mmCIF file of C-alpha atoms in Angstrom:
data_model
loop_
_atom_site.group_PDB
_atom_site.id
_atom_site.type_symbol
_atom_site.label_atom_id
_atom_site.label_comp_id
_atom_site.label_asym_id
_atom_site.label_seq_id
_atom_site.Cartn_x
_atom_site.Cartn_y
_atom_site.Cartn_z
ATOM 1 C CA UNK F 615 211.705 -88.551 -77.960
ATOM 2 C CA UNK F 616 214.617 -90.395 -79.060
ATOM 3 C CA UNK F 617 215.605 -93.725 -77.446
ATOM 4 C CA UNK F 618 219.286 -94.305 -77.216
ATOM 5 C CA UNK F 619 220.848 -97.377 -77.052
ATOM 6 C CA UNK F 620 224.358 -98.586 -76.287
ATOM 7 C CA UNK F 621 225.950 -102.520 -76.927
ATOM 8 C CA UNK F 622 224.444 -102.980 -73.725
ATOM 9 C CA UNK F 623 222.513 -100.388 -72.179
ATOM 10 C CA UNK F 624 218.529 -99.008 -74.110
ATOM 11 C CA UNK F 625 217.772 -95.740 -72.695
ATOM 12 C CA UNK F 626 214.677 -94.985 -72.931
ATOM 13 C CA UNK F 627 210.783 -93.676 -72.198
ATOM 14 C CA UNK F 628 209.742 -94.722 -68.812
ATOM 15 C CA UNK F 629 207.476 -97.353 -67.899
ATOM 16 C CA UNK F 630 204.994 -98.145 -65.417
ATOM 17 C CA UNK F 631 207.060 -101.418 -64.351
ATOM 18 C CA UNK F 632 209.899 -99.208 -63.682
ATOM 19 C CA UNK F 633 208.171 -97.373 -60.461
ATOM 20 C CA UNK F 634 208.645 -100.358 -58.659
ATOM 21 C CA UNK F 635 212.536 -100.350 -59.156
ATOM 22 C CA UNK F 636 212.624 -96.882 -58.987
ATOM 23 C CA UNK F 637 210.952 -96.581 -55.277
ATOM 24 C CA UNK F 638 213.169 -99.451 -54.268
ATOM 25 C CA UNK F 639 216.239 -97.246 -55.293
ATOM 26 C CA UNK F 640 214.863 -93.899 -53.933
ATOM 27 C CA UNK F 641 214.371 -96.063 -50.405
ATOM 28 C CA UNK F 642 218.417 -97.430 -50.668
ATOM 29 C CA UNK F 643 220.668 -95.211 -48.301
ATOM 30 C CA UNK F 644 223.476 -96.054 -50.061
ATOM 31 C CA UNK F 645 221.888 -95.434 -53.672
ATOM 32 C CA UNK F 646 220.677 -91.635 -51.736
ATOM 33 C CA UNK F 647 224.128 -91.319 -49.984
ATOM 34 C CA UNK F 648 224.648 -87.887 -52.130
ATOM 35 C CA UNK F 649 221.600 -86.937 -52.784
ATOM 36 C CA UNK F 650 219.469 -86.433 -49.074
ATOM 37 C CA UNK F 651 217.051 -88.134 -47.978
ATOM 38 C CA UNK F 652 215.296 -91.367 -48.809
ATOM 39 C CA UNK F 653 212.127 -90.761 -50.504
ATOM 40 C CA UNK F 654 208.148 -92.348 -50.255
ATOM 41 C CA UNK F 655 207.022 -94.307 -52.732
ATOM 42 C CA UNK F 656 204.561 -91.429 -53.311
ATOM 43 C CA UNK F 657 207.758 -89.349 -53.851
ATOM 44 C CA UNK F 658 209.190 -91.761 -56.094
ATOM 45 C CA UNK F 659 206.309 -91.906 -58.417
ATOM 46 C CA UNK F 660 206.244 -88.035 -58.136
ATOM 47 C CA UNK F 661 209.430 -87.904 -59.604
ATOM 48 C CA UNK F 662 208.502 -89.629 -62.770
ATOM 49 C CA UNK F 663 205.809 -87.787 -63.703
ATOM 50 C CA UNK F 664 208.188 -84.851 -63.187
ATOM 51 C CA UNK F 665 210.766 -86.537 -65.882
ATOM 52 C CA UNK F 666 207.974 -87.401 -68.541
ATOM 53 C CA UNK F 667 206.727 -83.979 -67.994
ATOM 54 C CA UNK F 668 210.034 -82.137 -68.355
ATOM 55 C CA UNK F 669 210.885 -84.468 -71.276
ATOM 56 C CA UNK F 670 207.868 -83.414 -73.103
ATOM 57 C CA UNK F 671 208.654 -79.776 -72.423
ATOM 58 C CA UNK F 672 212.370 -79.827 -73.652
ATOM 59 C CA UNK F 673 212.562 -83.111 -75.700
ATOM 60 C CA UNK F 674 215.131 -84.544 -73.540
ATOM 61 C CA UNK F 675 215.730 -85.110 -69.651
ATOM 62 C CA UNK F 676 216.129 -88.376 -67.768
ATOM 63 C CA UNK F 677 215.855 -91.430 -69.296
ATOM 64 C CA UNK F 678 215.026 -94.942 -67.801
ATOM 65 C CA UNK F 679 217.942 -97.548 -68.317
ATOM 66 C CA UNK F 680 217.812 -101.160 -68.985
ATOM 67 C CA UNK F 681 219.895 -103.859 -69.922
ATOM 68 C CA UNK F 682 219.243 -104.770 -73.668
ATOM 69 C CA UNK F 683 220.451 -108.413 -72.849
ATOM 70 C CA UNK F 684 217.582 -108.943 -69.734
ATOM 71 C CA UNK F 685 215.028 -105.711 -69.934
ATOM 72 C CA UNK F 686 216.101 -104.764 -66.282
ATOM 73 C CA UNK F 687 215.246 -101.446 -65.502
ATOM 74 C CA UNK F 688 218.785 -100.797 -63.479
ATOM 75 C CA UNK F 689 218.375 -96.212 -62.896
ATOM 76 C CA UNK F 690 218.378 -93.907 -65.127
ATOM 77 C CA UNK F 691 220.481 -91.300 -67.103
ATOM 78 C CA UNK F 692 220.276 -88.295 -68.938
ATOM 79 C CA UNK F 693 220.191 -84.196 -69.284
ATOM 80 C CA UNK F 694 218.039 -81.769 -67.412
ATOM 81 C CA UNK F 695 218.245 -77.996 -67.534
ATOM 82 C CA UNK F 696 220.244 -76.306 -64.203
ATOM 83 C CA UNK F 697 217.671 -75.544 -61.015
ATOM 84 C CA UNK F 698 217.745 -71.760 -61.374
ATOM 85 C CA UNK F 699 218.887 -71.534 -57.300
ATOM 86 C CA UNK F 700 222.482 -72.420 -58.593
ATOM 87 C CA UNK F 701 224.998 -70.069 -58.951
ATOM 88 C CA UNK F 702 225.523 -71.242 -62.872
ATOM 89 C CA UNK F 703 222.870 -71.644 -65.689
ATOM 90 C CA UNK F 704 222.919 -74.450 -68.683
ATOM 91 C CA UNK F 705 222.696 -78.293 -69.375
ATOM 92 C CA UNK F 706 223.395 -81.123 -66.842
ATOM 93 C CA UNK F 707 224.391 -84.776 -67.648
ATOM 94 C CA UNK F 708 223.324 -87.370 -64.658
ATOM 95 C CA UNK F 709 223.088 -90.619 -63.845
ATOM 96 C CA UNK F 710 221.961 -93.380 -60.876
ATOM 97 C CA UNK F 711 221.479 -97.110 -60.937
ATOM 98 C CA UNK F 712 220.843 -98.850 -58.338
ATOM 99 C CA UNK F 713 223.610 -100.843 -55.990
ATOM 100 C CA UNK F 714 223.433 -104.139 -58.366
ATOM 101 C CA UNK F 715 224.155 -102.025 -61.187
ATOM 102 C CA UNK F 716 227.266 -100.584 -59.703
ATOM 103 C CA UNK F 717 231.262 -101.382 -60.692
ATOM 104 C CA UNK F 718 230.026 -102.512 -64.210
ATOM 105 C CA UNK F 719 230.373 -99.540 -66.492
ATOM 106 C CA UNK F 720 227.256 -99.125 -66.589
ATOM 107 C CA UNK F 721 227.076 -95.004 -65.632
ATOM 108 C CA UNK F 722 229.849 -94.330 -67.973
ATOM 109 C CA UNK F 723 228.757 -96.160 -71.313
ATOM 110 C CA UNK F 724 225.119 -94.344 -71.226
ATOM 111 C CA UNK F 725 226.514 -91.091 -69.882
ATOM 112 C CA UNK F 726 228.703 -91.273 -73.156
ATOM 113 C CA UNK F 727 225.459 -91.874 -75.494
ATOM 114 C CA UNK F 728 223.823 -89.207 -73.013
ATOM 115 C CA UNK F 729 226.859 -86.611 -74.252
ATOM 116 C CA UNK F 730 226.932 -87.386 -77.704
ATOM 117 C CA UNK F 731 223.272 -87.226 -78.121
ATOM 118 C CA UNK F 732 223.553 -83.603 -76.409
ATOM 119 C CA UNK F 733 226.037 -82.488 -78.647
ATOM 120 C CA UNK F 734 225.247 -84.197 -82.027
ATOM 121 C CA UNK F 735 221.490 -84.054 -81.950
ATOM 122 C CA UNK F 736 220.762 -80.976 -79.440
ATOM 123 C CA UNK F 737 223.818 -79.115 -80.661
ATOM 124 C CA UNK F 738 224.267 -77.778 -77.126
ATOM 125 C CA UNK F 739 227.440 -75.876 -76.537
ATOM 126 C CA UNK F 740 228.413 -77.309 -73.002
ATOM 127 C CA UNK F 741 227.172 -79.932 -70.607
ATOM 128 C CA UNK F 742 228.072 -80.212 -67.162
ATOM 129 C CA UNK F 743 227.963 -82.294 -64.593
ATOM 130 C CA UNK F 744 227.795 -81.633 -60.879
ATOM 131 C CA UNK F 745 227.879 -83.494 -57.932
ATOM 132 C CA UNK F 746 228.856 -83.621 -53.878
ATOM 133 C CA UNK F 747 232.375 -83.131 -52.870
ATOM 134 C CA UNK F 748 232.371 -86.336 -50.958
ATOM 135 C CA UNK F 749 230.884 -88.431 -54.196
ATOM 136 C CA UNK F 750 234.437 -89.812 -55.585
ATOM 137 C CA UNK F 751 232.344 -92.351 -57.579
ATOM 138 C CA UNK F 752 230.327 -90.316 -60.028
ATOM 139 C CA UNK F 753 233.747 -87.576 -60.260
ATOM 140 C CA UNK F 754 235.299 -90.582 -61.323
ATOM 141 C CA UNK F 755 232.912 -91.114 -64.551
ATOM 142 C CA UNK F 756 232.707 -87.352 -65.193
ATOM 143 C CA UNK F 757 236.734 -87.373 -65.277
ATOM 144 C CA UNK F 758 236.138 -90.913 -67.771
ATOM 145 C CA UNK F 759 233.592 -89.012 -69.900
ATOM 146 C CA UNK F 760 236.641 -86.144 -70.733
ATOM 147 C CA UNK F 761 235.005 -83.619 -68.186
ATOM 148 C CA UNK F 762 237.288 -81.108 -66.289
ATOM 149 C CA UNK F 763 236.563 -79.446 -63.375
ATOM 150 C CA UNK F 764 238.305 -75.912 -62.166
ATOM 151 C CA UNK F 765 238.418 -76.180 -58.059
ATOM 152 C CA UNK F 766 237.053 -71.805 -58.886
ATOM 153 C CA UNK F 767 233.687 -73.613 -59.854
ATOM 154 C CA UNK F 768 233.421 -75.248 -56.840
ATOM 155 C CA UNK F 769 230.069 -74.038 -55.149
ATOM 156 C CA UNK F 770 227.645 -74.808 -52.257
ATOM 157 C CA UNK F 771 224.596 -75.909 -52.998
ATOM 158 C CA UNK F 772 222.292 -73.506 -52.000
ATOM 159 C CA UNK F 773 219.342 -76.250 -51.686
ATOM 160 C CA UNK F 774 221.354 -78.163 -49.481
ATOM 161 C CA UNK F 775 220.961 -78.005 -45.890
ATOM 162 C CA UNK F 776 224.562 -77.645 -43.699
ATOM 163 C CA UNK F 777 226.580 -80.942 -43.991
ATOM 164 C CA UNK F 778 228.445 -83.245 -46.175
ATOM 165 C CA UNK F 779 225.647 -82.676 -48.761
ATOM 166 C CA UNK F 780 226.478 -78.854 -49.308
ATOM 167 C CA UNK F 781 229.652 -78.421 -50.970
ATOM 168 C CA UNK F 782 229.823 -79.460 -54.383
ATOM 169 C CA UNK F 783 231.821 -79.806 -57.418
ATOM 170 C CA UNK F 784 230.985 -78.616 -61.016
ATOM 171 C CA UNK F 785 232.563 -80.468 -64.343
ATOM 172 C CA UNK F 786 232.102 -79.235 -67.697
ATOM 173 C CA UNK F 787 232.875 -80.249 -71.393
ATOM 174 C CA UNK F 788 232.787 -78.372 -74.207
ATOM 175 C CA UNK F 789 230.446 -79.237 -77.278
ATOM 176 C CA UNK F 790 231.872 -79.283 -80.836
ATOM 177 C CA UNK F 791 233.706 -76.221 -81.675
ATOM 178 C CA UNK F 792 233.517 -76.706 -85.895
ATOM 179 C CA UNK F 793 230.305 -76.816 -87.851
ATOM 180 C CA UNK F 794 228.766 -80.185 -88.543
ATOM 181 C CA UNK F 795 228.890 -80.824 -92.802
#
């Protein structure tokens, strides 16, 4: 698996020093404001295995960040195949840092490296990007990142139980359309 790394961001394999961060995030209403509830520690560390597992099955997923200038694990970014209970199939770009990580750039400059590995390296076609309604933040970096979204795309997530958490917005951006020389 390749690491990526940015001026300021390494994204990488994840460690067993990240769990800690990673609960502590998973635990943060505010970091979980879009994405349901908070979740155990057991849950947590559930959900890495899950990433290592589905990066060894695809050669890509969700990758831990840190800051190159401290080593502090600060979320994570990356691609992961669609859940097939949405109403759309391919690639999805995401991101999440935790609070202290927020209002720096931070999603944006690894979601770029994210993109450009998916298109230069994994020659995918599309990526997209999908989030809450409510979630003005993370729209923000997909709009940033060149993604457009078409209000027709616009879907309820079928996962979701009734509430701010169900309707949901879908951005896209096209891959190269020329063969590489």
């Amino acid at each position: 698996m390749a690491e990526l790394r940015t001026d300021r961001l390494t994204l990488r394999r994840w460690q067993d020093s990240d769990l800690e961060p990673w609960a502590a995030m998973n635990a943060d209403a505010e970091v979980r404001e879009h994405l349901g509830d908070l979740l155990t520690r057991e849950q947590s560390d559930a959900s890495v295995a899950q990433f290592q597992a589905e990066f060894d099955q695809h050669g890509y997923g969700w990758w831990a960040v840190e800051v190159r200038a401290t080593g502090e694990f600060i979320g994570f970014a990356g691609l992961d195949q669609v859940d097939d209970d949405m109403p759309f199939t391919g690639v999805e770009i995401g991101w999440r840092l935790a609070r202290s990580a927020w209002g720096q750039g931070y999603a944006t400059e690894a979601a770029r490296t994210v993109l450009a590995h998916g298109f230069d390296t994994l020659e995918l076609p599309e990526i997209l990007a999908v989030t809450t309604a409510t979630n003005l933040r993370s729209q923000a970096v997909m709009r940033r990142l060149g993604m457009t979204r078409d209000p027709a795309d616009d879907f309820d997530d079928p996962t979701a139980p009734e509430g701010p958490l169900r309707p949901n917005v879908l951005y896209r951006i096209a891959g190269r359309t020329t063969p590489r020389r």
